[in-house]
Short mmCIF file of C-alpha atoms in Angstrom, two decimals:
data_model
loop_
_atom_site.label_atom_id
_atom_site.label_comp_id
_atom_site.label_asym_id
_atom_site.label_seq_id
_atom_site.Cartn_x
_atom_site.Cartn_y
_atom_site.Cartn_z
CA MET J 1 98.91 139.69 314.86
CA LYS J 2 98.87 139.41 311.06
CA ALA J 3 99.24 135.63 311.24
CA GLY J 4 96.22 135.38 313.54
CA LEU J 5 94.16 137.55 311.21
CA MET J 6 95.07 135.39 308.23
CA GLN J 7 94.06 132.24 310.12
CA LYS J 8 90.66 133.80 310.83
CA LEU J 9 90.16 134.87 307.21
CA ILE J 10 91.21 131.62 305.52
CA PRO J 11 88.33 129.37 306.72
CA PRO J 12 85.56 131.70 305.42
CA ALA J 13 87.40 132.08 302.12
CA LEU J 14 87.76 128.33 301.78
CA LEU J 15 84.10 127.87 302.68
CA LEU J 16 83.12 130.35 299.99
CA ILE J 17 85.19 128.52 297.41
CA VAL J 18 83.64 125.20 298.41
CA VAL J 19 80.12 126.69 298.17
CA VAL J 20 80.82 128.13 294.70
CA LEU J 21 82.15 124.76 293.55
CA LEU J 22 79.13 122.96 294.96
CA VAL J 23 76.71 125.39 293.28
CA ASN J 24 78.43 124.88 289.95
CA LEU J 25 78.36 121.11 290.45
CA LEU J 26 74.65 121.18 291.25
CA LEU J 27 73.91 123.37 288.24
CA TYR J 28 75.90 121.03 286.03
CA GLN J 29 74.06 117.99 287.37
CA TYR J 30 70.71 119.72 287.02
CA TYR J 31 71.27 120.80 283.45
CA ASN J 32 72.71 117.39 282.64
CA ASN J 33 69.48 115.79 283.87
CA ALA J 34 67.24 118.49 282.44
CA TYR J 35 68.71 118.06 279.01
CA PHE J 36 68.86 114.27 279.24
CA PHE J 37 66.98 113.73 276.04
CA TYR J 38 68.52 116.64 274.15
CA GLY J 39 71.96 115.16 273.98
CA GLN J 40 71.32 113.57 270.60
CA VAL J 41 69.95 116.67 268.87
CA ASN J 42 73.15 117.42 266.98
CA VAL J 43 73.64 113.74 266.21
CA GLU J 44 70.12 113.48 264.76
CA HIS J 45 70.73 116.28 262.30
CA SER J 46 74.49 116.03 261.97
CA SER J 47 75.64 118.36 259.29
CA CYS J 48 75.74 117.20 255.71
CA PRO J 49 75.74 119.41 252.60
CA GLN J 50 72.41 120.34 251.06
CA GLY J 51 71.09 117.33 249.15
CA TYR J 52 72.79 114.78 251.43
CA PHE J 53 71.90 113.01 254.68
CA ARG J 54 73.45 110.80 257.35
CA LEU J 55 71.30 108.11 258.98
CA GLY J 56 71.72 105.51 261.73
CA THR J 57 75.18 104.01 261.88
CA LEU J 58 76.23 105.36 258.49
CA ARG J 59 79.37 107.42 258.88
CA ASN J 60 79.34 109.18 255.52
CA CYS J 61 76.85 111.60 254.01
CA THR J 62 74.62 109.98 251.37
CA PRO J 63 72.95 111.84 248.48
CA TRP J 64 69.17 112.07 248.66
CA LEU J 65 67.78 108.87 247.15
CA SER J 66 66.40 109.18 243.63
CA CYS J 67 63.39 107.45 242.06
CA GLY J 68 65.45 104.46 241.02
CA ALA J 69 67.13 104.02 244.39
CA ILE J 70 63.82 104.28 246.24
CA LYS J 71 62.22 101.64 244.01
CA ARG J 72 65.21 99.28 244.28
CA GLU J 73 66.33 99.72 247.87
CA VAL J 74 63.28 100.71 249.95
CA ARG J 75 60.91 98.02 251.16
CA LYS J 76 57.45 98.84 252.53
CA LEU J 77 56.55 97.16 255.81
CA LYS J 78 53.18 98.53 256.92
CA ARG J 79 50.99 101.62 256.78
CA VAL J 80 51.36 103.76 259.91
CA GLY J 81 49.38 106.87 259.08
CA GLU J 82 47.24 108.75 256.60
CA GLY J 83 46.21 112.37 256.21
CA ALA J 84 44.38 114.33 253.58
CA VAL J 85 47.49 114.67 251.39
CA LYS J 86 49.79 111.75 252.25
CA ARG J 87 49.66 108.08 253.15
CA VAL J 88 52.66 107.04 255.30
CA PHE J 89 54.32 103.61 255.37
CA LEU J 90 56.91 102.30 257.78
CA SER J 91 59.60 101.04 255.44
CA GLU J 92 63.16 99.73 255.49
CA TRP J 93 66.29 100.95 253.75
CA LYS J 94 69.65 99.26 254.39
CA GLU J 95 68.46 97.92 257.76
CA ASN J 96 67.23 101.38 258.78
CA LYS J 97 63.58 102.12 259.49
CA VAL J 98 62.36 104.98 257.28
CA ALA J 99 59.03 106.67 256.52
CA LEU J 100 57.72 106.48 252.95
CA SER J 101 55.00 109.03 252.16
CA GLN J 102 52.85 108.82 249.04
CA LEU J 103 50.17 111.09 247.60
CA THR J 104 46.64 110.02 248.52
CA THR J 105 44.73 111.62 245.65
CA PRO J 106 45.74 113.38 242.41
CA GLU J 107 43.64 116.43 243.30
CA LEU J 108 46.16 117.32 246.03
CA GLN J 109 49.31 117.13 243.90
CA GLU J 110 49.98 120.84 244.36
CA ASP J 111 49.89 120.57 248.17
CA PHE J 112 52.11 117.50 248.07
CA MET J 113 54.72 119.19 245.85
CA HIS J 114 54.67 122.33 248.00
CA GLY J 115 55.36 120.22 251.07
CA LEU J 116 58.24 118.50 249.32
CA GLN J 117 59.73 121.82 248.22
CA MET J 118 59.55 123.11 251.79
CA LEU J 119 61.22 119.94 253.11
CA LYS J 120 64.04 120.35 250.63
CA SER J 121 64.51 124.06 251.29
CA LEU J 122 64.18 124.15 255.08
CA GLN J 123 66.34 121.15 256.05
CA GLY J 124 67.94 121.58 259.47
CA LYS J 125 67.57 120.55 263.10
CA HIS J 126 63.98 121.82 263.29
CA VAL J 127 62.70 119.86 260.27
CA VAL J 128 62.32 116.11 259.77
CA LYS J 129 65.30 114.71 257.86
CA LEU J 130 64.71 114.23 254.14
CA LEU J 131 66.26 111.05 252.72
CA GLY J 132 64.99 111.15 249.15
CA TYR J 133 62.03 111.75 246.87
CA CYS J 134 60.52 110.82 243.52
CA GLU J 135 58.44 113.56 241.95
CA GLU J 136 57.11 111.37 239.15
CA ASP J 137 55.63 108.93 241.69
CA PHE J 138 54.75 111.60 244.27
CA THR J 139 56.85 109.82 246.88
CA VAL J 140 58.90 111.28 249.76
CA LEU J 141 61.29 109.38 252.02
CA THR J 142 62.08 110.76 255.48
CA GLU J 143 63.58 109.62 258.76
CA TYR J 144 61.25 107.41 260.80
CA HIS J 145 60.44 108.37 264.40
CA PRO J 146 58.73 105.50 266.25
CA PHE J 147 57.10 107.78 268.86
CA GLY J 148 55.00 109.26 266.09
CA SER J 149 53.35 112.65 266.27
CA LEU J 150 53.46 115.03 269.21
CA ARG J 151 49.91 113.94 270.07
CA ASN J 152 51.47 110.84 271.65
CA LEU J 153 53.58 112.78 274.17
CA ASN J 154 51.53 111.99 277.29
CA GLN J 155 51.16 108.34 276.33
CA ILE J 156 54.94 108.00 275.82
CA LEU J 157 55.90 109.78 279.03
CA ASN J 158 53.53 107.57 281.02
CA LEU J 159 55.34 104.42 279.91
CA PRO J 160 57.37 102.84 282.76
CA LYS J 161 60.60 103.40 280.81
CA TYR J 162 60.09 107.17 280.67
CA LYS J 163 57.91 107.86 283.70
CA ASN J 164 60.82 109.23 285.75
CA SER J 165 61.48 111.69 282.94
CA ASN J 166 57.96 113.12 283.10
CA MET J 167 59.11 116.26 284.92
CA TRP J 168 58.34 119.95 284.51
CA HIS J 169 61.79 120.94 283.22
CA ASN J 170 61.79 118.29 280.50
CA ARG J 171 58.31 119.28 279.40
CA PHE J 172 59.27 122.96 279.49
CA LEU J 173 62.22 122.17 277.21
CA LEU J 174 59.76 120.70 274.73
CA ALA J 175 57.74 123.94 274.85
CA ILE J 176 60.95 125.89 274.21
CA ASN J 177 61.70 123.52 271.34
CA TYR J 178 58.25 124.16 269.86
CA VAL J 179 58.61 127.95 270.05
CA SER J 180 62.09 127.62 268.52
CA ILE J 181 60.51 125.97 265.48
CA ILE J 182 57.93 128.75 265.15
CA HIS J 183 60.74 131.30 265.41
CA TYR J 184 62.69 129.46 262.70
CA LEU J 185 59.70 129.36 260.35
CA HIS J 186 59.01 133.06 260.90
CA ASN J 187 62.66 133.91 260.21
CA SER J 188 63.72 131.27 257.69
CA PRO J 189 66.24 132.00 254.92
CA LEU J 190 63.31 131.93 252.48
CA GLY J 191 61.11 134.36 254.40
CA THR J 192 58.26 134.26 256.91
CA PHE J 193 56.16 131.10 256.81
CA VAL J 194 52.88 130.46 258.64
CA MET J 195 51.76 127.05 259.94
CA CYS J 196 48.29 126.89 258.40
CA ASP J 197 47.37 123.31 259.32
CA SER J 198 46.52 124.49 262.81
CA ASN J 199 42.77 124.88 263.19
CA ASP J 200 42.68 122.97 266.48
CA LEU J 201 45.15 121.59 269.01
CA GLU J 202 45.03 118.03 267.66
CA LYS J 203 45.79 119.30 264.16
CA VAL J 204 48.75 121.36 265.39
CA LEU J 205 50.24 118.44 267.29
CA SER J 206 49.88 116.16 264.27
CA GLN J 207 52.20 118.43 262.26
CA TYR J 208 55.17 117.61 264.53
CA LEU J 209 57.07 114.42 265.34
CA LEU J 210 58.52 113.41 268.69
CA THR J 211 61.98 111.91 268.26
CA SER J 212 63.43 109.07 270.35
CA SER J 213 65.57 111.65 272.16
CA PHE J 214 62.42 113.68 272.97
CA HIS J 215 63.14 116.45 270.53
CA ILE J 216 60.43 117.99 268.33
CA VAL J 217 60.76 118.29 264.55
CA VAL J 218 58.18 119.71 262.18
CA ASN J 219 57.05 117.07 259.73
CA ASP J 220 54.11 118.35 257.71
CA LEU J 221 54.86 121.43 255.61
CA ASP J 222 52.12 121.03 252.99
CA ALA J 223 50.25 124.14 254.16
CA LEU J 224 53.01 126.66 254.72
CA PRO J 225 52.23 129.94 252.94
CA LEU J 226 54.70 132.81 252.75
CA VAL J 227 54.07 136.25 254.25
CA ASN J 228 55.85 139.28 252.80
CA GLN J 229 55.01 142.27 254.97
CA SER J 230 57.20 144.71 253.04
CA ALA J 231 55.37 143.87 249.80
CA GLY J 232 51.98 143.83 251.53
CA GLU J 233 51.54 140.12 250.80
CA LEU J 234 49.47 138.51 253.56
CA ILE J 235 47.92 135.04 253.64
CA LYS J 236 44.73 133.10 254.29
CA CYS J 237 44.73 129.53 255.56
CA GLY J 238 42.59 127.86 252.94
CA HIS J 239 39.44 129.01 251.22
CA GLN J 240 36.88 127.75 253.74
CA GLU J 241 35.44 129.48 256.78
CA LEU J 242 37.35 128.75 259.99
CA GLN J 243 35.56 128.45 263.31
CA GLY J 244 36.28 127.75 266.96
CA GLU J 245 38.18 129.35 269.82
CA PHE J 246 41.56 127.83 268.95
CA VAL J 247 42.15 129.83 265.76
CA ALA J 248 43.16 133.47 266.06
CA PRO J 249 40.29 136.03 266.00
CA GLU J 250 41.54 137.51 262.70
CA GLN J 251 41.05 134.07 261.09
CA LEU J 252 37.30 134.15 261.83
CA TRP J 253 34.67 135.55 259.47
CA PRO J 254 34.34 139.17 260.65
CA TYR J 255 30.89 140.02 259.23
CA GLY J 256 28.65 137.89 261.41
CA ASN J 257 25.91 135.44 260.52
CA ASP J 258 23.90 137.92 258.46
CA ILE J 259 26.44 137.85 255.62
CA PRO J 260 27.31 134.41 254.19
CA PHE J 261 31.01 133.56 254.07
CA GLU J 262 32.78 134.47 250.84
CA ASP J 263 36.47 133.78 250.45
CA ASN J 264 37.11 136.90 248.39
CA LEU J 265 35.67 139.06 251.20
CA MET J 266 37.69 137.40 253.96
CA PRO J 267 40.54 139.72 255.08
CA PRO J 268 44.04 138.20 254.96
CA TYR J 269 46.38 138.01 257.95
CA ASP J 270 49.98 137.27 258.88
CA GLU J 271 52.22 135.07 261.05
CA MET J 272 50.75 136.45 264.27
CA THR J 273 48.13 133.70 264.04
CA ASP J 274 50.91 131.29 265.08
CA ILE J 275 51.69 133.45 268.13
CA TRP J 276 48.04 133.35 269.26
CA LYS J 277 48.23 129.55 269.46
CA ILE J 278 51.51 129.26 271.41
CA PRO J 279 49.92 129.38 274.92
CA ASP J 280 47.51 126.54 274.08
CA VAL J 281 50.22 124.32 272.61
CA SER J 282 52.57 125.05 275.53
CA ASN J 283 49.81 124.27 278.00
CA PHE J 284 49.53 120.79 276.48
CA LEU J 285 53.30 120.28 276.45
CA LEU J 286 53.68 121.33 280.11
CA GLY J 287 51.13 118.72 281.12
CA ASP J 288 49.91 118.06 284.65
CA VAL J 289 53.05 117.29 286.64
CA ASP J 290 54.60 118.74 289.78
CA GLY J 291 55.99 122.17 288.98
CA SER J 292 54.10 122.72 285.71
CA ASP J 293 51.66 125.17 287.30
CA LEU J 294 54.59 127.20 288.60
CA VAL J 295 55.93 127.39 285.05
CA ARG J 296 52.51 128.52 283.82
CA PHE J 297 52.48 131.23 286.51
CA HIS J 298 55.83 132.59 285.30
CA LEU J 299 54.61 132.49 281.68
CA PHE J 300 51.30 134.22 282.44
CA ASP J 301 52.31 137.68 281.19
CA ILE J 302 53.89 136.54 277.92
CA HIS J 303 50.97 134.21 277.24
CA ARG J 304 48.50 137.01 277.91
CA ALA J 305 50.43 139.16 275.42
CA CYS J 306 50.10 136.37 272.82
CA LYS J 307 46.31 136.74 273.04
CA LYS J 308 46.23 140.46 272.28
CA ARG J 309 45.44 142.08 268.94
CA PRO J 310 47.83 140.97 266.16
CA ALA J 311 49.90 144.18 266.15
CA GLU J 312 50.32 143.99 269.93
CA ARG J 313 51.44 140.36 270.12
CA PRO J 314 55.11 139.56 270.77
CA SER J 315 57.28 138.05 268.06
CA ALA J 316 58.27 134.39 268.29
CA LYS J 317 61.77 135.56 269.31
CA MET J 318 60.35 137.56 272.21
CA VAL J 319 58.37 134.55 273.39
CA LEU J 320 61.42 132.30 273.02
CA ASP J 321 63.65 134.71 274.94
CA THR J 322 61.08 134.90 277.75
CA TYR J 323 60.78 131.11 277.93
CA ARG J 324 64.56 130.77 278.22
CA LYS J 325 64.75 133.43 280.95
CA VAL J 326 61.98 131.72 282.91
CA LEU J 327 63.78 128.37 282.65
CA ALA J 328 67.04 129.89 283.90
CA SER J 329 65.21 131.59 286.77
CA LEU J 330 63.38 128.42 287.82
CA VAL J 331 66.61 126.42 287.69
CA ARG J 332 68.25 128.92 290.04
CA GLU J 333 65.27 128.74 292.38
CA THR J 334 65.51 124.95 292.36
CA VAL J 335 69.26 124.77 292.96
CA MET J 336 69.86 127.59 295.46
CA PRO J 337 67.71 126.18 298.34
CA SER J 338 69.79 123.00 298.20
CA THR J 339 72.92 125.13 298.43
CA ARG J 340 71.62 127.06 301.42
CA ASP J 341 70.86 123.81 303.21
CA MET J 342 74.52 122.87 302.95
CA LEU J 343 75.74 126.07 304.60
#
């Protein structure tokens, strides 16, 4: 009697074990594919002490290049970009492609030096890798990323080589990556920084680079003021009137057209301006691919919260935690139907 009972119980138990193993295998394969371009993140910013870097095939950490080393060892190839503060040249150093940035005009020396100080102080996986600098020549050397700024994302993903990677989960990972950077800047070791070069979507995207492994790093830190809530120190992004629907409402002139704009009358604000812009940036990153609208549906509540009054908006950490929970939930929804089909 007992032997017969055991024979009846063993097949369901074995089936359950097989199902569990298959679910884990599917999850592993899914995450392996979903994170296909994130595998090199740690390699890209492999740890070196402050003031050192590792690049390309170099095995050892190298000290940041000084003025003399940059002049002797770095060779300009061609200009690849120019903004208000910096002119950027594709250059070569020891058979490695690098980006050489130089000040465009003496009037913006303060912005240039602030950006350099931020690059030096905030080095890590979220920030473009600093390779060297020369303060006397107003020159900065950083890692070169051939995909360029985040504005090129759609163009890159539509290339035949990457078209099969243009999927909702990969795009959602980029949105998570973006919010991770905002969270880092709001909670950096030096305090709470605000991304001020963000008056429209194109401007925001131009502040970030897309790496060859489809990771996002912040590149332009020239306009990165510090908020100190405990000391009552708020910020204003520049001294000119801001306009448009992209900027947060608290960044707009609050006294209407009857009173001309005056910088000294403009109320300051805090890092919540970055939170206001997250839904718009994420909407671009999610793109128009199968599954992206489903992601937007799951993010509707958190994105609506981002558009509330400053004091009612979620922190970057709250947004990041929600994004991660939504990703985990959508992965389960994707994997479990396949498992049920096997039963």
